[in-house]
Amino acid sequence: LQGDFSTEKPLGTVAQNTAAYLGAMKNPAVQIIGHPDDGTYAVDFDELVRHAKEHGVLIELNEASVRPRSYRRNGRENAAVVLERCAHYGVKVVVSSDAHVECDILRHQYALEMLDAVHFPEELVVNRSVDALLTALAEKK
């Protein structure tokens, strides 16, 4: 085997990381931006959410990011900011268990607590029902 197989990933600047997300949102196949709350790759949350609104992209609230002792850098704090910006701009979110093993499927305890803590509007949570999710996915511009 040849090549660099290290697990180190280059950390872009806030502008570079934000630009990467904005570029992805322009792709019509992208419907959801997954856990942008990981502070390892810092982004401009206001710009991210404004562009999500513009492109009809959903933002994920990730259980693994907001649970205590998460390995994601500043996940809880960043998720609170992202949710505040989503509420401000009317951007819809999808709550994810981030299950990598079967025992985590449908576990959303900390994500739901976070939604309550920031008084997030229920109508902006698309996977509160199958109909709401399908409608939100069909709205992609």
PDB file of C-alpha atoms in Angstrom:
ATOM      1  CA  LEU A   1       0.000   0.000   0.000  1.00  0.00           C
ATOM      2  CA  GLN A   2       1.191   3.458  -0.834  1.00  0.00           C
ATOM      3  CA  GLY A   3      -0.020   6.871   0.153  1.00  0.00           C
ATOM      4  CA  ASP A   4      -0.823   8.794   3.291  1.00  0.00           C
ATOM      5  CA  PHE A   5      -3.309   6.842   5.389  1.00  0.00           C
ATOM      6  CA  SER A   6      -3.126   9.052   8.456  1.00  0.00           C
ATOM      7  CA  THR A   7      -6.362   9.975  10.169  1.00  0.00           C
ATOM      8  CA  GLU A   8      -5.377  13.620  10.325  1.00  0.00           C
ATOM      9  CA  LYS A   9      -7.624  15.806   8.209  1.00  0.00           C
ATOM     10  CA  PRO A  10      -6.636  19.311   7.203  1.00  0.00           C
ATOM     11  CA  LEU A  11      -8.493  21.911   9.225  1.00  0.00           C
ATOM     12  CA  GLY A  12      -9.665  24.704   6.979  1.00  0.00           C
ATOM     13  CA  THR A  13     -10.338  28.249   8.036  1.00  0.00           C
ATOM     14  CA  VAL A  14     -13.854  29.332   8.974  1.00  0.00           C
ATOM     15  CA  ALA A  15     -14.194  30.837   5.494  1.00  0.00           C
ATOM     16  CA  GLN A  16     -12.914  27.685   3.760  1.00  0.00           C
ATOM     17  CA  ASN A  17     -15.116  25.337   5.783  1.00  0.00           C
ATOM     18  CA  THR A  18     -18.157  27.540   5.286  1.00  0.00           C
ATOM     19  CA  ALA A  19     -17.467  27.741   1.545  1.00  0.00           C
ATOM     20  CA  ALA A  20     -17.303  23.939   1.388  1.00  0.00           C
ATOM     21  CA  TYR A  21     -20.759  23.647   2.956  1.00  0.00           C
ATOM     22  CA  LEU A  22     -22.172  26.365   0.701  1.00  0.00           C
ATOM     23  CA  GLY A  23     -20.762  24.610  -2.357  1.00  0.00           C
ATOM     24  CA  ALA A  24     -22.342  21.334  -1.267  1.00  0.00           C
ATOM     25  CA  MET A  25     -25.722  23.031  -0.815  1.00  0.00           C
ATOM     26  CA  LYS A  26     -25.711  24.094  -4.456  1.00  0.00           C
ATOM     27  CA  ASN A  27     -25.774  20.447  -5.497  1.00  0.00           C
ATOM     28  CA  PRO A  28     -29.415  19.485  -6.088  1.00  0.00           C
ATOM     29  CA  ALA A  29     -28.749  16.030  -4.635  1.00  0.00           C
ATOM     30  CA  VAL A  30     -27.830  17.492  -1.232  1.00  0.00           C
ATOM     31  CA  GLN A  31     -30.918  17.719   0.948  1.00  0.00           C
ATOM     32  CA  ILE A  32     -29.435  17.660   4.446  1.00  0.00           C
ATOM     33  CA  ILE A  33     -26.245  19.057   5.948  1.00  0.00           C
ATOM     34  CA  GLY A  34     -25.082  16.614   8.606  1.00  0.00           C
ATOM     35  CA  HIS A  35     -23.805  17.707  12.013  1.00  0.00           C
ATOM     36  CA  PRO A  36     -22.338  21.089  11.091  1.00  0.00           C
ATOM     37  CA  ASP A  37     -21.975  21.655  14.837  1.00  0.00           C
ATOM     38  CA  ASP A  38     -18.622  19.863  15.096  1.00  0.00           C
ATOM     39  CA  GLY A  39     -16.241  22.640  16.080  1.00  0.00           C
ATOM     40  CA  THR A  40     -13.304  20.697  14.667  1.00  0.00           C
ATOM     41  CA  TYR A  41     -14.282  22.317  11.369  1.00  0.00           C
ATOM     42  CA  ALA A  42     -15.457  25.767  12.420  1.00  0.00           C
ATOM     43  CA  VAL A  43     -18.023  27.478  10.206  1.00  0.00           C
ATOM     44  CA  ASP A  44     -19.953  30.713  10.076  1.00  0.00           C
ATOM     45  CA  PHE A  45     -23.293  29.422  11.363  1.00  0.00           C
ATOM     46  CA  ASP A  46     -25.276  32.469  10.264  1.00  0.00           C
ATOM     47  CA  GLU A  47     -24.027  32.192   6.688  1.00  0.00           C
ATOM     48  CA  LEU A  48     -24.525  28.418   6.710  1.00  0.00           C
ATOM     49  CA  VAL A  49     -28.147  28.672   7.832  1.00  0.00           C
ATOM     50  CA  ARG A  50     -28.993  31.594   5.525  1.00  0.00           C
ATOM     51  CA  HIS A  51     -27.770  29.574   2.548  1.00  0.00           C
ATOM     52  CA  ALA A  52     -29.618  26.485   3.756  1.00  0.00           C
ATOM     53  CA  LYS A  53     -32.788  28.579   3.654  1.00  0.00           C
ATOM     54  CA  GLU A  54     -31.944  29.867   0.176  1.00  0.00           C
ATOM     55  CA  HIS A  55     -31.311  26.371  -1.207  1.00  0.00           C
ATOM     56  CA  GLY A  56     -34.031  24.493   0.674  1.00  0.00           C
ATOM     57  CA  VAL A  57     -31.511  22.376   2.567  1.00  0.00           C
ATOM     58  CA  LEU A  58     -32.278  20.857   5.954  1.00  0.00           C
ATOM     59  CA  ILE A  59     -29.870  21.037   8.883  1.00  0.00           C
ATOM     60  CA  GLU A  60     -29.276  17.984  11.043  1.00  0.00           C
ATOM     61  CA  LEU A  61     -29.431  18.075  14.830  1.00  0.00           C
ATOM     62  CA  ASN A  62     -27.220  15.155  15.717  1.00  0.00           C
ATOM     63  CA  GLU A  63     -27.690  13.214  18.959  1.00  0.00           C
ATOM     64  CA  ALA A  64     -24.001  12.346  19.127  1.00  0.00           C
ATOM     65  CA  SER A  65     -23.064  16.022  18.945  1.00  0.00           C
ATOM     66  CA  VAL A  66     -25.202  17.085  21.898  1.00  0.00           C
ATOM     67  CA  ARG A  67     -24.867  14.181  24.291  1.00  0.00           C
ATOM     68  CA  PRO A  68     -22.636  14.657  27.325  1.00  0.00           C
ATOM     69  CA  ARG A  69     -18.991  13.790  26.715  1.00  0.00           C
ATOM     70  CA  SER A  70     -19.409  13.956  22.956  1.00  0.00           C
ATOM     71  CA  TYR A  71     -16.156  13.673  21.070  1.00  0.00           C
ATOM     72  CA  ARG A  72     -17.236  16.521  18.798  1.00  0.00           C
ATOM     73  CA  ARG A  73     -15.640  19.821  19.698  1.00  0.00           C
ATOM     74  CA  ASN A  74     -18.180  22.216  21.282  1.00  0.00           C
ATOM     75  CA  GLY A  75     -21.052  20.190  19.850  1.00  0.00           C
ATOM     76  CA  ARG A  76     -23.685  21.242  22.385  1.00  0.00           C
ATOM     77  CA  GLU A  77     -22.753  24.912  22.294  1.00  0.00           C
ATOM     78  CA  ASN A  78     -22.551  24.987  18.521  1.00  0.00           C
ATOM     79  CA  ALA A  79     -25.832  23.089  18.121  1.00  0.00           C
ATOM     80  CA  ALA A  80     -27.569  25.688  20.282  1.00  0.00           C
ATOM     81  CA  VAL A  81     -26.263  28.465  18.017  1.00  0.00           C
ATOM     82  CA  VAL A  82     -27.246  26.557  14.866  1.00  0.00           C
ATOM     83  CA  LEU A  83     -30.752  25.974  16.237  1.00  0.00           C
ATOM     84  CA  GLU A  84     -31.111  29.636  17.164  1.00  0.00           C
ATOM     85  CA  ARG A  85     -30.122  30.647  13.631  1.00  0.00           C
ATOM     86  CA  CYS A  86     -32.492  28.043  12.152  1.00  0.00           C
ATOM     87  CA  ALA A  87     -35.367  29.379  14.254  1.00  0.00           C
ATOM     88  CA  HIS A  88     -34.469  32.931  13.227  1.00  0.00           C
ATOM     89  CA  TYR A  89     -34.445  32.155   9.484  1.00  0.00           C
ATOM     90  CA  GLY A  90     -37.166  29.498   9.537  1.00  0.00           C
ATOM     91  CA  VAL A  91     -34.825  26.717   8.442  1.00  0.00           C
ATOM     92  CA  LYS A  92     -36.063  23.198   9.029  1.00  0.00           C
ATOM     93  CA  VAL A  93     -34.061  20.610  10.923  1.00  0.00           C
ATOM     94  CA  VAL A  94     -33.999  16.839  11.028  1.00  0.00           C
ATOM     95  CA  VAL A  95     -33.193  15.097  14.310  1.00  0.00           C
ATOM     96  CA  SER A  96     -30.800  12.185  13.942  1.00  0.00           C
ATOM     97  CA  SER A  97     -29.768   9.499  16.389  1.00  0.00           C
ATOM     98  CA  ASP A  98     -26.421   9.148  14.586  1.00  0.00           C
ATOM     99  CA  ALA A  99     -26.728   5.430  15.241  1.00  0.00           C
ATOM    100  CA  HIS A 100     -23.618   3.505  14.328  1.00  0.00           C
ATOM    101  CA  VAL A 101     -24.803   0.474  16.278  1.00  0.00           C
ATOM    102  CA  GLU A 102     -28.290  -0.984  16.599  1.00  0.00           C
ATOM    103  CA  CYS A 103     -28.708  -0.055  20.270  1.00  0.00           C
ATOM    104  CA  ASP A 104     -28.543   3.660  19.353  1.00  0.00           C
ATOM    105  CA  ILE A 105     -31.308   3.549  16.744  1.00  0.00           C
ATOM    106  CA  LEU A 106     -34.099   5.964  17.697  1.00  0.00           C
ATOM    107  CA  ARG A 107     -32.129   7.413  20.609  1.00  0.00           C
ATOM    108  CA  HIS A 108     -32.783  11.135  20.557  1.00  0.00           C
ATOM    109  CA  GLN A 109     -32.900  11.979  24.280  1.00  0.00           C
ATOM    110  CA  TYR A 110     -30.289  14.730  24.278  1.00  0.00           C
ATOM    111  CA  ALA A 111     -31.321  16.183  20.926  1.00  0.00           C
ATOM    112  CA  LEU A 112     -34.923  16.452  22.115  1.00  0.00           C
ATOM    113  CA  GLU A 113     -33.757  18.030  25.372  1.00  0.00           C
ATOM    114  CA  MET A 114     -31.753  20.536  23.333  1.00  0.00           C
ATOM    115  CA  LEU A 115     -34.808  21.429  21.236  1.00  0.00           C
ATOM    116  CA  ASP A 116     -36.782  22.029  24.424  1.00  0.00           C
ATOM    117  CA  ALA A 117     -33.985  24.022  26.054  1.00  0.00           C
ATOM    118  CA  VAL A 118     -33.778  26.490  23.158  1.00  0.00           C
ATOM    119  CA  HIS A 119     -37.579  26.559  22.648  1.00  0.00           C
ATOM    120  CA  PHE A 120     -37.190  25.424  19.045  1.00  0.00           C
ATOM    121  CA  PRO A 121     -40.413  25.648  16.996  1.00  0.00           C
ATOM    122  CA  GLU A 122     -41.882  22.165  16.552  1.00  0.00           C
ATOM    123  CA  GLU A 123     -43.087  22.980  13.042  1.00  0.00           C
ATOM    124  CA  LEU A 124     -39.450  23.319  11.926  1.00  0.00           C
ATOM    125  CA  VAL A 125     -38.622  19.727  12.972  1.00  0.00           C
ATOM    126  CA  VAL A 126     -39.320  17.792   9.796  1.00  0.00           C
ATOM    127  CA  ASN A 127     -39.108  14.274  11.137  1.00  0.00           C
ATOM    128  CA  ARG A 128     -41.822  14.877  13.695  1.00  0.00           C
ATOM    129  CA  SER A 129     -44.004  12.966  11.220  1.00  0.00           C
ATOM    130  CA  VAL A 130     -43.619  11.067   7.957  1.00  0.00           C
ATOM    131  CA  ASP A 131     -45.762  13.623   6.129  1.00  0.00           C
ATOM    132  CA  ALA A 132     -43.695  16.557   7.395  1.00  0.00           C
ATOM    133  CA  LEU A 133     -40.471  14.832   6.341  1.00  0.00           C
ATOM    134  CA  LEU A 134     -41.709  13.952   2.866  1.00  0.00           C
ATOM    135  CA  THR A 135     -43.037  17.478   2.367  1.00  0.00           C
ATOM    136  CA  ALA A 136     -39.729  19.019   3.440  1.00  0.00           C
ATOM    137  CA  LEU A 137     -37.711  16.776   1.131  1.00  0.00           C
ATOM    138  CA  ALA A 138     -40.008  17.638  -1.782  1.00  0.00           C
ATOM    139  CA  GLU A 139     -39.397  21.352  -1.164  1.00  0.00           C
ATOM    140  CA  LYS A 140     -35.708  21.136  -2.131  1.00  0.00           C
ATOM    141  CA  LYS A 141     -35.017  23.828  -4.687  1.00  0.00           C
TER     142      LYS A 141
END
